[in-house]
């Protein structure tokens, strides 16, 4: 098993001189894949790690990462090119591009800052879901999925049984999945692994009965709001809208102290199968 | 008064040959400013218009625009450089950068697609706010704001009186603003103007009693879910989280037929004044 830090390692190439750009060699790890494609949150973490390394200001944490997924790369070697666009007093702004087999694969705009340990949020209004104890939850994937999901060996996802019905043909219809999430290597969460957390659950369209369709992410934006406490993360993935061949999905992540520490918002493509026709809920 | 289409016009520079890149001259219009800075949604619309023009595939609508705001440009001439990264069957993916006075100002990743007229959403779960009739709402800015907001002459914003208390020192504390929005030039909404709509209301931190602080957008991602019906838009801007010097704010937009047609999600910087200390709501 490849741990998170090893799987997201970046190796800076020597640069000729002081430069606003840097290139990193990376190895896309086959363990962090779903159906032969690297997990989107994994790629976000990898791009952000290179961005943090390239910036010279004291901004060690990704606070916003907006990525466009152009084409899924295979496992193996790839390059991340980073350009530091601006280093300000409180944030640095960076562009990062992942290229593999000579093709651009992911482009990301990364905002870096410095988060303070144990800082309490000043105001939050995103109700935290109640979850049964981890020991009473169902470890994903449950029943054998129709394609290989090695990711679920390196990321433990313990689904609330009330939102795990899709695995046995009984989706709740709410368009929402809730789970405890922790890294199988025992590593505690940090801003980099939060970028993984906002895109590691199955698509919540599963809970609408749309299980057969692949839902490839087109665009994903992640925000990190605080340094997470040690312990498992509480993750809720929710569908906001489905239509016109696209899905709007939001994913909120709380740390073990009950603080909202990260949010992911994505637009994914979807092809709705004939016959699956829930009425709009509201 | 400069109408929306004139203010977001782009003029393509002649290119030497068939190329994946194109450059556009634009004029940043002083009417679309707040306190001397161009509105973020206005800049999104401008970048997206250039992106649509540059793509050769039949993808006339921006469906996702993720932008990083590097430095606010002044009114006047600027250049938008567009690179078409990939043209697929259902979407095209484009990078657009706005430069002014020799400095990069905004970077955006734009996904283009084709939205279908009158397509009903398949599923939506974002409760639409009830709003009083437009004639019973309060036109923003109401009492004279402490800085000039010419934007509110070109964009009519009719606030729900229940969320307009910040103007008279009585914020509701909910962190939410609701309004009818329409262009003062009478133009009906379309995907380009929806990009403006997701970032045209005052910051909803005003409704938390934080009125004096400037809340500059660091990152803004907009999704367009459908072609809007003619008529005014219903807009709700809501704070999700405030802490660590940053604000997580989401803005949802419904058309006159009650469909969720666009969503904006942004991370903004904030400096909280001493003495303003609401307890976290949940």
Coordinates of C-alpha atoms in Angstrom, one line a residue:
Chain A
X1 CA 0.0 0.0 0.0
X2 CA 1.3 3.5 -0.9
X3 CA 0.6 6.0 1.8
X4 CA -0.8 9.5 1.0
X5 CA 2.5 11.4 1.4
X6 CA 4.4 9.0 -0.8
X7 CA 1.7 8.9 -3.4
X8 CA 1.6 12.7 -3.6
X9 CA 5.3 13.3 -3.5
X10 CA 6.8 15.9 -5.9
X11 CA 10.4 16.2 -7.0
X12 CA 11.6 19.6 -8.1
X13 CA 13.7 19.7 -11.2
X14 CA 16.8 21.9 -10.9
X15 CA 16.1 25.4 -12.4
X16 CA 18.6 27.4 -14.3
X17 CA 18.2 30.5 -12.2
X18 CA 15.7 32.3 -9.9
X19 CA 12.5 31.9 -11.8
X20 CA 8.7 32.3 -11.3
X21 CA 8.2 28.9 -12.7
X22 CA 9.2 25.4 -11.5
X23 CA 8.7 21.9 -12.8
X24 CA 8.1 18.8 -10.7
X25 CA 8.3 15.1 -11.5
X26 CA 5.6 13.1 -10.0
X27 CA 4.4 9.4 -10.1
X28 CA 0.7 8.9 -10.4
X29 CA 0.1 6.0 -8.1
X30 CA -2.3 3.2 -9.3
X31 CA -3.6 2.7 -5.8
X32 CA -5.3 6.1 -5.9
X33 CA -7.5 5.2 -8.9
X34 CA -11.1 4.5 -9.6
X35 CA -11.8 2.3 -12.6
X36 CA -8.4 3.0 -14.0
X37 CA -8.5 6.8 -13.6
X38 CA -6.8 8.8 -10.8
X39 CA -9.1 10.2 -8.2
X40 CA -9.7 13.9 -8.8
X41 CA -9.1 14.9 -5.1
X42 CA -5.8 13.0 -5.3
X43 CA -4.7 15.1 -8.3
X44 CA -5.8 18.3 -6.5
X45 CA -3.5 17.3 -3.5
X46 CA -0.6 16.6 -5.8
X47 CA -1.0 19.9 -7.7
X48 CA -1.3 21.8 -4.4
X49 CA 1.8 20.1 -2.9
X50 CA 3.8 21.4 -5.9
X51 CA 2.3 24.8 -5.6
X52 CA 3.2 25.1 -1.9
X53 CA 6.8 24.0 -2.7
X54 CA 7.2 26.6 -5.5
X55 CA 5.9 29.6 -3.5
X56 CA 8.6 31.4 -1.6
X57 CA 6.3 33.4 0.7
X58 CA 5.3 32.0 4.1
X59 CA 2.0 30.5 2.8
X60 CA 2.2 26.8 3.5
X61 CA -1.4 25.9 3.1
X62 CA -3.7 25.6 0.0
X63 CA -6.9 27.6 0.8
X64 CA -8.5 27.5 -2.6
X65 CA -7.8 25.1 -5.5
X66 CA -9.9 25.4 -8.7
X67 CA -9.2 22.7 -11.2
X68 CA -10.3 21.9 -14.7
X69 CA -10.0 18.2 -15.7
X70 CA -9.0 18.0 -19.3
X71 CA -8.2 14.3 -19.8
X72 CA -7.5 11.6 -17.2
X73 CA -3.9 10.5 -17.1
X74 CA -2.8 6.9 -16.7
X75 CA -0.8 5.8 -13.7
X76 CA 2.9 6.5 -14.0
X77 CA 5.2 9.4 -14.5
X78 CA 3.9 12.9 -15.0
X79 CA 5.1 16.5 -14.7
X80 CA 3.6 19.4 -12.8
X81 CA 4.5 22.9 -14.0
X82 CA 4.0 25.6 -11.5
X83 CA 4.0 29.4 -12.1
X84 CA 3.8 31.7 -9.1
X85 CA 1.6 34.5 -10.4
X86 CA 1.6 36.8 -7.3
X87 CA 2.9 36.6 -3.8
X88 CA 1.0 39.0 -1.5
X89 CA 1.0 39.7 2.2
X90 CA -1.7 37.2 3.2
X91 CA -1.9 34.9 0.1
X92 CA 0.0 33.7 -2.9
X93 CA -1.6 32.9 -6.2
X94 CA -0.2 30.1 -8.3
X95 CA -1.1 28.3 -11.5
X96 CA -0.3 24.6 -11.7
X97 CA -0.6 22.3 -14.8
X98 CA -0.3 18.5 -14.8
X99 CA 1.0 17.0 -18.1
X100 CA 1.4 13.3 -18.9
X101 CA 2.3 11.5 -22.1
X102 CA 2.9 14.9 -23.7
X103 CA -0.7 16.0 -23.1
X104 CA -2.1 18.6 -20.6
X105 CA -4.4 16.7 -18.2
X106 CA -5.4 19.0 -15.3
X107 CA -5.1 22.8 -14.9
X108 CA -5.4 24.4 -11.5
X109 CA -5.5 27.8 -10.0
X110 CA -4.2 27.6 -6.4
X111 CA -4.5 30.2 -3.6
X112 CA -2.0 29.6 -0.8
X113 CA -2.2 31.1 2.7
X114 CA -1.4 30.3 6.3
X115 CA -4.0 28.7 8.5
X116 CA -3.7 29.0 12.3
X117 CA -3.8 25.9 14.5
X118 CA -6.9 25.5 16.7
X119 CA -8.4 28.7 15.3
X120 CA -12.2 28.5 15.9
X121 CA -14.4 29.6 13.0
X122 CA -16.0 33.0 13.7
X123 CA -19.4 32.0 12.1
X124 CA -20.6 28.9 10.3
X125 CA -24.0 28.0 8.9
X126 CA -23.7 24.6 7.3
X127 CA -25.5 22.1 9.5
X128 CA -23.3 19.1 10.4
X129 CA -24.9 15.8 9.7
X130 CA -25.4 13.4 12.5
X131 CA -23.6 10.1 11.8
X132 CA -23.8 6.8 13.6
X133 CA -20.5 5.7 15.3
X134 CA -17.9 4.6 12.8
X135 CA -18.2 1.0 14.0
X136 CA -21.9 1.1 13.1
X137 CA -21.2 2.3 9.5
X138 CA -20.7 0.4 6.3
X139 CA -17.3 0.3 4.8
X140 CA -17.4 1.2 1.1
X141 CA -17.7 -0.2 -1.5
X142 CA -19.7 -2.9 0.2
X143 CA -21.1 -5.3 -2.5
X144 CA -18.5 -5.8 -5.3
X145 CA -18.7 -2.8 -7.6
X146 CA -18.8 -3.3 -11.3
X147 CA -15.3 -1.8 -11.7
X148 CA -12.1 -1.8 -9.6
X149 CA -11.9 0.9 -6.9
X150 CA -8.4 0.5 -5.5
X151 CA -8.8 4.0 -3.9
X152 CA -11.1 2.4 -1.3
X153 CA -8.1 0.4 0.0
X154 CA -6.1 3.5 0.7
X155 CA -9.0 5.7 1.8
X156 CA -11.4 4.2 4.4
X157 CA -14.9 5.4 3.8
X158 CA -17.5 4.3 6.4
X159 CA -20.9 5.1 5.0
X160 CA -23.9 6.0 7.2
X161 CA -26.1 2.9 6.6
X162 CA -29.1 5.3 5.9
X163 CA -27.2 6.6 2.8
X164 CA -25.6 3.3 1.8
X165 CA -28.7 1.8 0.2
X166 CA -27.4 2.4 -3.3
X167 CA -25.1 -0.6 -2.9
X168 CA -28.1 -2.9 -2.6
X169 CA -30.4 -1.3 -5.0
X170 CA -32.3 0.9 -2.4
X171 CA -31.1 4.5 -2.8
X172 CA -32.8 6.9 -0.5
X173 CA -33.7 9.4 -3.2
X174 CA -32.3 12.3 -1.2
X175 CA -29.2 12.7 -3.4
X176 CA -26.9 12.7 -0.3
X177 CA -24.1 10.4 0.9
X178 CA -22.6 10.7 4.4
X179 CA -19.5 9.0 5.7
X180 CA -16.6 8.9 8.1
X181 CA -13.4 9.2 6.1
X182 CA -9.8 8.4 7.1
X183 CA -6.6 7.5 5.4
X184 CA -5.9 3.8 5.7
X185 CA -2.2 4.6 6.4
X186 CA -3.2 6.1 9.7
X187 CA -2.0 9.6 8.7
X188 CA -4.1 12.4 10.3
X189 CA -5.8 14.9 8.1
X190 CA -4.1 18.2 7.0
X191 CA -5.0 20.8 4.3
X192 CA -3.5 18.6 1.5
X193 CA -5.5 15.5 2.5
X194 CA -8.6 17.7 2.8
X195 CA -8.3 18.3 -0.9
X196 CA -8.7 14.5 -1.3
X197 CA -11.6 14.3 1.1
X198 CA -13.8 16.7 -0.9
X199 CA -13.8 14.4 -3.9
X200 CA -13.4 10.8 -2.6
X201 CA -16.9 9.7 -1.9
X202 CA -18.9 8.0 -4.7
X203 CA -21.1 10.4 -6.7
X204 CA -24.2 11.3 -4.7
X205 CA -26.2 10.6 -7.9
X206 CA -25.9 7.0 -6.8
X207 CA -28.4 7.9 -4.0
X208 CA -30.8 9.2 -6.7
X209 CA -30.8 5.7 -8.4
X210 CA -28.4 6.7 -11.1
X211 CA -25.8 4.0 -10.5
X212 CA -24.7 2.8 -13.9
X213 CA -23.6 6.2 -15.3
X214 CA -20.1 7.4 -15.1
X215 CA -20.0 11.0 -13.7
X216 CA -16.7 12.5 -14.8
X217 CA -15.7 15.7 -13.0
X218 CA -15.3 18.7 -15.4
X219 CA -14.5 21.3 -12.8
X220 CA -13.8 21.1 -9.1
X221 CA -13.1 23.9 -6.7
X222 CA -12.0 23.2 -3.1
X223 CA -11.8 25.6 -0.2
X224 CA -9.9 24.8 3.0
X225 CA -11.2 26.7 6.0
X226 CA -9.0 25.5 8.9
X227 CA -6.4 23.0 10.1
X228 CA -8.3 19.8 10.9
X229 CA -8.1 18.2 14.3
X230 CA -6.6 14.7 14.4
X231 CA -9.1 11.9 13.8
X232 CA -11.6 10.8 11.2
X233 CA -13.4 13.3 9.0
X234 CA -17.2 13.6 8.7
X235 CA -18.0 14.1 5.0
X236 CA -21.3 14.9 3.3
X237 CA -21.7 14.8 -0.5
X238 CA -24.9 16.3 -1.8
X239 CA -26.5 16.8 -5.2
X240 CA -27.8 20.3 -5.8
X241 CA -28.9 20.1 -9.4
X242 CA -29.0 17.6 -12.2
X243 CA -30.0 18.6 -15.7
X244 CA -28.7 19.6 -19.2
X245 CA -26.2 16.7 -19.0
X246 CA -24.5 18.1 -15.9
X247 CA -24.5 17.6 -12.1
X248 CA -23.8 20.3 -9.5
X249 CA -22.5 18.5 -6.4
X250 CA -21.2 20.0 -3.1
X251 CA -19.1 18.2 -0.5
X252 CA -18.6 19.5 3.0
X253 CA -16.0 18.1 5.4
X254 CA -16.0 18.5 9.2
X255 CA -13.1 17.6 11.5
X256 CA -13.3 15.5 14.6
X257 CA -13.9 18.7 16.7
X258 CA -17.0 19.5 14.6
X259 CA -15.6 22.4 12.6
X260 CA -16.3 22.8 8.9
X261 CA -12.8 22.6 7.6
X262 CA -13.2 22.1 3.8
X263 CA -15.7 22.3 1.0
X264 CA -15.7 21.0 -2.5
X265 CA -18.0 22.1 -5.3
X266 CA -18.0 20.4 -8.6
X267 CA -19.6 20.3 -12.0
X268 CA -19.6 16.8 -13.5
X269 CA -21.0 15.5 -16.8
X270 CA -23.7 12.8 -16.7
X271 CA -25.7 10.8 -19.2
X272 CA -29.1 9.9 -17.7
X273 CA -30.2 6.4 -18.5
X274 CA -33.7 6.0 -19.9
X275 CA -36.4 5.2 -17.4
X276 CA -34.7 6.8 -14.3
X277 CA -37.0 9.8 -13.8
X278 CA -37.3 11.2 -10.3
X279 CA -39.5 14.3 -10.1
X280 CA -37.6 17.5 -9.1
X281 CA -37.7 17.4 -5.4
X282 CA -38.7 21.0 -4.8
Chain B
X1 CA -25.3 54.4 -19.4
X2 CA -23.3 51.6 -21.0
X3 CA -25.4 48.4 -21.6
X4 CA -24.2 45.0 -20.7
X5 CA -23.3 43.9 -24.2
X6 CA -21.4 47.0 -25.0
X7 CA -19.5 46.9 -21.6
X8 CA -18.5 43.3 -22.2
X9 CA -17.6 43.6 -25.9
X10 CA -14.4 41.9 -27.0
X11 CA -12.4 42.7 -30.2
X12 CA -10.3 39.8 -31.6
X13 CA -6.9 40.8 -32.8
X14 CA -5.9 39.4 -36.2
X15 CA -3.8 36.2 -35.7
X16 CA -0.9 35.2 -38.0
X17 CA -2.4 31.8 -38.7
X18 CA -4.7 29.1 -37.3
X19 CA -3.7 29.0 -33.7
X20 CA -5.0 27.6 -30.4
X21 CA -4.6 31.1 -28.9
X22 CA -6.3 34.4 -29.5
X23 CA -6.0 37.8 -28.1
X24 CA -8.9 40.3 -27.5
X25 CA -8.9 44.0 -26.8
X26 CA -11.5 45.0 -24.2
X27 CA -12.5 48.2 -22.5
X28 CA -13.2 47.9 -18.8
X29 CA -16.2 50.2 -18.3
X30 CA -16.2 52.5 -15.3
X31 CA -20.0 52.0 -14.9
X32 CA -19.5 48.4 -13.9
X33 CA -17.4 49.2 -10.8
X34 CA -17.7 49.2 -7.1
X35 CA -15.5 51.6 -5.2
X36 CA -13.2 52.1 -8.2
X37 CA -12.8 48.4 -8.9
X38 CA -14.6 46.4 -11.6
X39 CA -17.2 44.0 -10.4
X40 CA -16.0 40.4 -10.3
X41 CA -19.0 39.0 -12.1
X42 CA -18.6 41.6 -14.8
X43 CA -15.0 40.4 -15.4
X44 CA -16.2 36.8 -15.5
X45 CA -18.7 37.7 -18.2
X46 CA -16.0 39.4 -20.2
X47 CA -13.5 36.5 -20.0
X48 CA -16.3 34.1 -20.9
X49 CA -17.3 36.1 -23.9
X50 CA -13.8 36.0 -25.3
X51 CA -13.6 32.2 -24.5
X52 CA -16.8 31.5 -26.4
X53 CA -15.5 33.5 -29.4
X54 CA -12.2 31.7 -29.5
X55 CA -13.6 28.1 -29.4
X56 CA -14.4 26.7 -32.8
X57 CA -16.6 23.8 -31.6
X58 CA -20.4 24.4 -31.3
X59 CA -20.2 25.2 -27.6
X60 CA -21.7 28.7 -27.3
X61 CA -22.4 28.8 -23.6
X62 CA -20.1 29.1 -20.5
X63 CA -21.2 26.3 -18.1
X64 CA -18.3 26.7 -15.6
X65 CA -16.0 29.6 -15.0
X66 CA -13.4 29.3 -12.2
X67 CA -11.4 32.6 -11.7
X68 CA -8.6 33.7 -9.6
X69 CA -8.5 37.4 -8.9
X70 CA -4.9 38.6 -8.8
X71 CA -5.1 42.4 -8.8
X72 CA -8.0 44.7 -9.6
X73 CA -7.6 46.5 -12.9
X74 CA -8.5 50.1 -13.4
X75 CA -11.2 51.2 -15.9
X76 CA -9.8 51.4 -19.4
X77 CA -8.1 49.2 -22.0
X78 CA -7.1 45.7 -21.2
X79 CA -6.3 42.5 -23.1
X80 CA -7.8 39.0 -22.8
X81 CA -5.6 36.1 -23.9
X82 CA -7.4 32.9 -24.6
X83 CA -6.0 29.5 -25.2
X84 CA -8.3 26.6 -26.2
X85 CA -7.0 23.7 -24.3
X86 CA -9.3 21.0 -25.5
X87 CA -12.4 20.8 -27.7
X88 CA -14.4 17.7 -27.0
X89 CA -17.8 16.4 -28.2
X90 CA -19.9 17.9 -25.4
X91 CA -17.6 20.6 -23.9
X92 CA -14.6 22.8 -24.7
X93 CA -12.1 23.8 -22.1
X94 CA -10.4 27.1 -22.3
X95 CA -8.0 29.2 -20.3
X96 CA -8.5 33.0 -20.3
X97 CA -6.2 35.6 -18.7
X98 CA -7.0 39.3 -18.4
X99 CA -3.9 41.7 -18.4
X100 CA -4.0 45.4 -17.9
X101 CA -1.2 47.9 -17.6
X102 CA 1.3 45.1 -18.2
X103 CA 0.1 43.1 -15.2
X104 CA -1.9 39.9 -15.0
X105 CA -5.2 40.7 -13.3
X106 CA -7.6 37.7 -13.6
X107 CA -7.0 34.1 -14.6
X108 CA -9.9 31.9 -15.5
X109 CA -10.6 28.3 -16.5
X110 CA -13.7 28.2 -18.6
X111 CA -15.8 25.2 -19.6
X112 CA -18.0 25.8 -22.6
X113 CA -21.0 23.7 -23.7
X114 CA -24.4 23.9 -25.3
X115 CA -27.5 24.5 -23.1
X116 CA -30.9 23.6 -24.5
X117 CA -33.8 26.2 -24.6
X118 CA -36.6 25.4 -22.2
X119 CA -34.9 22.2 -20.9
X120 CA -36.4 21.4 -17.5
X121 CA -34.0 20.4 -14.7
X122 CA -34.1 16.7 -14.0
X123 CA -33.7 17.1 -10.3
X124 CA -33.0 20.1 -8.0
X125 CA -32.7 20.4 -4.3
X126 CA -31.9 24.0 -3.5
X127 CA -35.0 25.6 -2.0
X128 CA -35.9 28.8 -3.8
X129 CA -36.4 31.7 -1.5
X130 CA -39.8 33.4 -1.3
X131 CA -39.5 37.0 -2.2
X132 CA -42.0 39.8 -2.0
X133 CA -43.1 41.3 -5.3
X134 CA -40.4 43.5 -6.9
X135 CA -42.5 46.6 -6.3
X136 CA -42.4 45.8 -2.5
X137 CA -38.6 45.4 -2.4
X138 CA -36.0 48.0 -1.7
X139 CA -33.7 49.2 -4.5
X140 CA -30.0 48.9 -3.5
X141 CA -28.0 50.7 -2.3
X142 CA -30.8 52.5 -0.4
X143 CA -29.1 55.0 2.0
X144 CA -26.0 56.6 0.5
X145 CA -23.1 54.0 0.8
X146 CA -19.7 55.2 2.1
X147 CA -18.2 54.6 -1.4
X148 CA -19.4 55.0 -5.0
X149 CA -21.3 52.0 -6.5
X150 CA -21.9 52.9 -10.1
X151 CA -22.7 49.2 -10.7
X152 CA -26.1 49.7 -9.1
X153 CA -27.1 52.1 -11.8
X154 CA -26.5 49.5 -14.5
X155 CA -27.7 46.5 -12.5
X156 CA -31.0 46.9 -10.6
X157 CA -31.0 45.1 -7.3
X158 CA -34.3 45.0 -5.5
X159 CA -33.7 43.6 -2.0
X160 CA -36.2 41.7 0.1
X161 CA -36.9 44.2 2.9
X162 CA -36.3 41.4 5.4
X163 CA -32.7 41.2 4.2
X164 CA -32.1 44.9 3.6
X165 CA -31.7 45.9 7.3
X166 CA -27.9 46.3 7.0
X167 CA -28.5 49.6 5.2
X168 CA -30.1 51.1 8.3
X169 CA -27.9 49.3 10.9
X170 CA -30.2 46.4 11.5
X171 CA -28.7 43.3 9.9
X172 CA -30.8 40.2 10.4
X173 CA -27.8 38.1 11.6
X174 CA -28.7 35.3 9.2
X175 CA -25.9 36.0 6.8
X176 CA -28.2 36.0 3.8
X177 CA -29.3 38.6 1.2
X178 CA -32.2 38.0 -1.2
X179 CA -33.1 40.2 -4.2
X180 CA -34.6 40.5 -7.6
X181 CA -31.9 41.4 -10.1
X182 CA -32.3 42.7 -13.6
X183 CA -30.2 44.7 -16.0
X184 CA -31.1 48.4 -16.1
X185 CA -30.8 48.4 -19.9
X186 CA -33.8 46.0 -20.2
X187 CA -31.7 43.1 -21.6
X188 CA -33.0 39.7 -20.7
X189 CA -30.7 37.3 -18.9
X190 CA -28.5 34.8 -20.7
X191 CA -25.6 32.6 -19.6
X192 CA -23.2 35.5 -19.9
X193 CA -25.2 37.8 -17.7
X194 CA -25.8 35.0 -15.2
X195 CA -22.0 35.1 -14.6
X196 CA -22.6 38.7 -13.5
X197 CA -25.6 37.8 -11.4
X198 CA -23.7 35.3 -9.2
X199 CA -21.4 38.1 -7.9
X200 CA -23.4 41.4 -8.0
X201 CA -25.1 41.5 -4.6
X202 CA -23.4 43.2 -1.7
X203 CA -21.4 40.7 0.4
X204 CA -23.8 38.8 2.7
X205 CA -21.4 39.5 5.6
X206 CA -23.2 42.9 5.7
X207 CA -26.2 40.9 7.1
X208 CA -23.9 39.6 9.9
X209 CA -23.2 43.2 10.9
X210 CA -19.8 43.3 9.2
X211 CA -20.4 46.4 7.1
X212 CA -17.2 48.4 7.3
X213 CA -14.9 45.7 6.0
X214 CA -14.0 45.3 2.4
X215 CA -14.4 41.7 1.3
X216 CA -12.3 41.2 -1.8
X217 CA -12.9 38.0 -3.8
X218 CA -9.9 35.7 -4.0
X219 CA -11.5 32.9 -6.0
X220 CA -14.9 32.6 -7.7
X221 CA -16.4 29.7 -9.5
X222 CA -19.7 30.0 -11.4
X223 CA -21.8 27.2 -12.9
X224 CA -24.6 27.8 -15.4
X225 CA -27.2 25.2 -15.4
X226 CA -29.7 26.3 -17.9
X227 CA -30.8 29.1 -20.3
X228 CA -32.8 31.5 -18.2
X229 CA -36.4 32.5 -19.0
X230 CA -36.9 36.2 -19.8
X231 CA -37.6 38.4 -16.7
X232 CA -36.0 39.3 -13.5
X233 CA -33.7 36.9 -11.7
X234 CA -34.2 35.8 -8.1
X235 CA -30.8 35.8 -6.3
X236 CA -29.9 34.6 -2.9
X237 CA -26.4 35.2 -1.5
X238 CA -25.5 33.3 1.7
X239 CA -22.5 33.1 4.0
X240 CA -21.5 29.5 4.7
X241 CA -18.4 30.1 6.8
X242 CA -16.3 33.0 8.2
X243 CA -12.9 32.4 9.9
X244 CA -9.2 32.4 9.4
X245 CA -9.5 35.7 7.5
X246 CA -11.7 34.2 4.9
X247 CA -15.3 34.0 3.9
X248 CA -17.1 31.1 2.1
X249 CA -20.1 32.5 0.3
X250 CA -22.5 30.9 -2.1
X251 CA -24.9 32.6 -4.5
X252 CA -27.8 30.9 -6.2
X253 CA -29.8 32.3 -9.0
X254 CA -33.3 31.3 -10.3
X255 CA -35.0 32.4 -13.4
X256 CA -38.5 33.8 -13.7
X257 CA -39.8 30.3 -14.3
X258 CA -38.4 29.1 -10.9
X259 CA -35.5 27.1 -12.2
X260 CA -32.1 27.2 -10.6
X261 CA -30.1 28.5 -13.5
X262 CA -26.7 29.5 -12.0
X263 CA -24.6 29.2 -8.9
X264 CA -21.6 31.1 -7.7
X265 CA -19.3 30.0 -4.9
X266 CA -16.5 32.2 -3.7
X267 CA -13.7 32.6 -1.2
X268 CA -13.1 36.1 -0.2
X269 CA -10.7 37.7 2.2
X270 CA -12.0 39.6 5.3
X271 CA -10.6 41.5 8.2
X272 CA -13.0 41.3 11.1
X273 CA -13.3 44.5 13.1
X274 CA -12.9 44.3 16.9
X275 CA -16.1 44.1 18.8
X276 CA -18.2 42.3 16.1
X277 CA -18.5 38.9 17.6
X278 CA -21.6 36.8 16.7
X279 CA -21.5 33.3 18.1
X280 CA -21.2 30.5 15.5
X281 CA -24.8 29.8 14.6
X282 CA -24.8 26.1 14.8

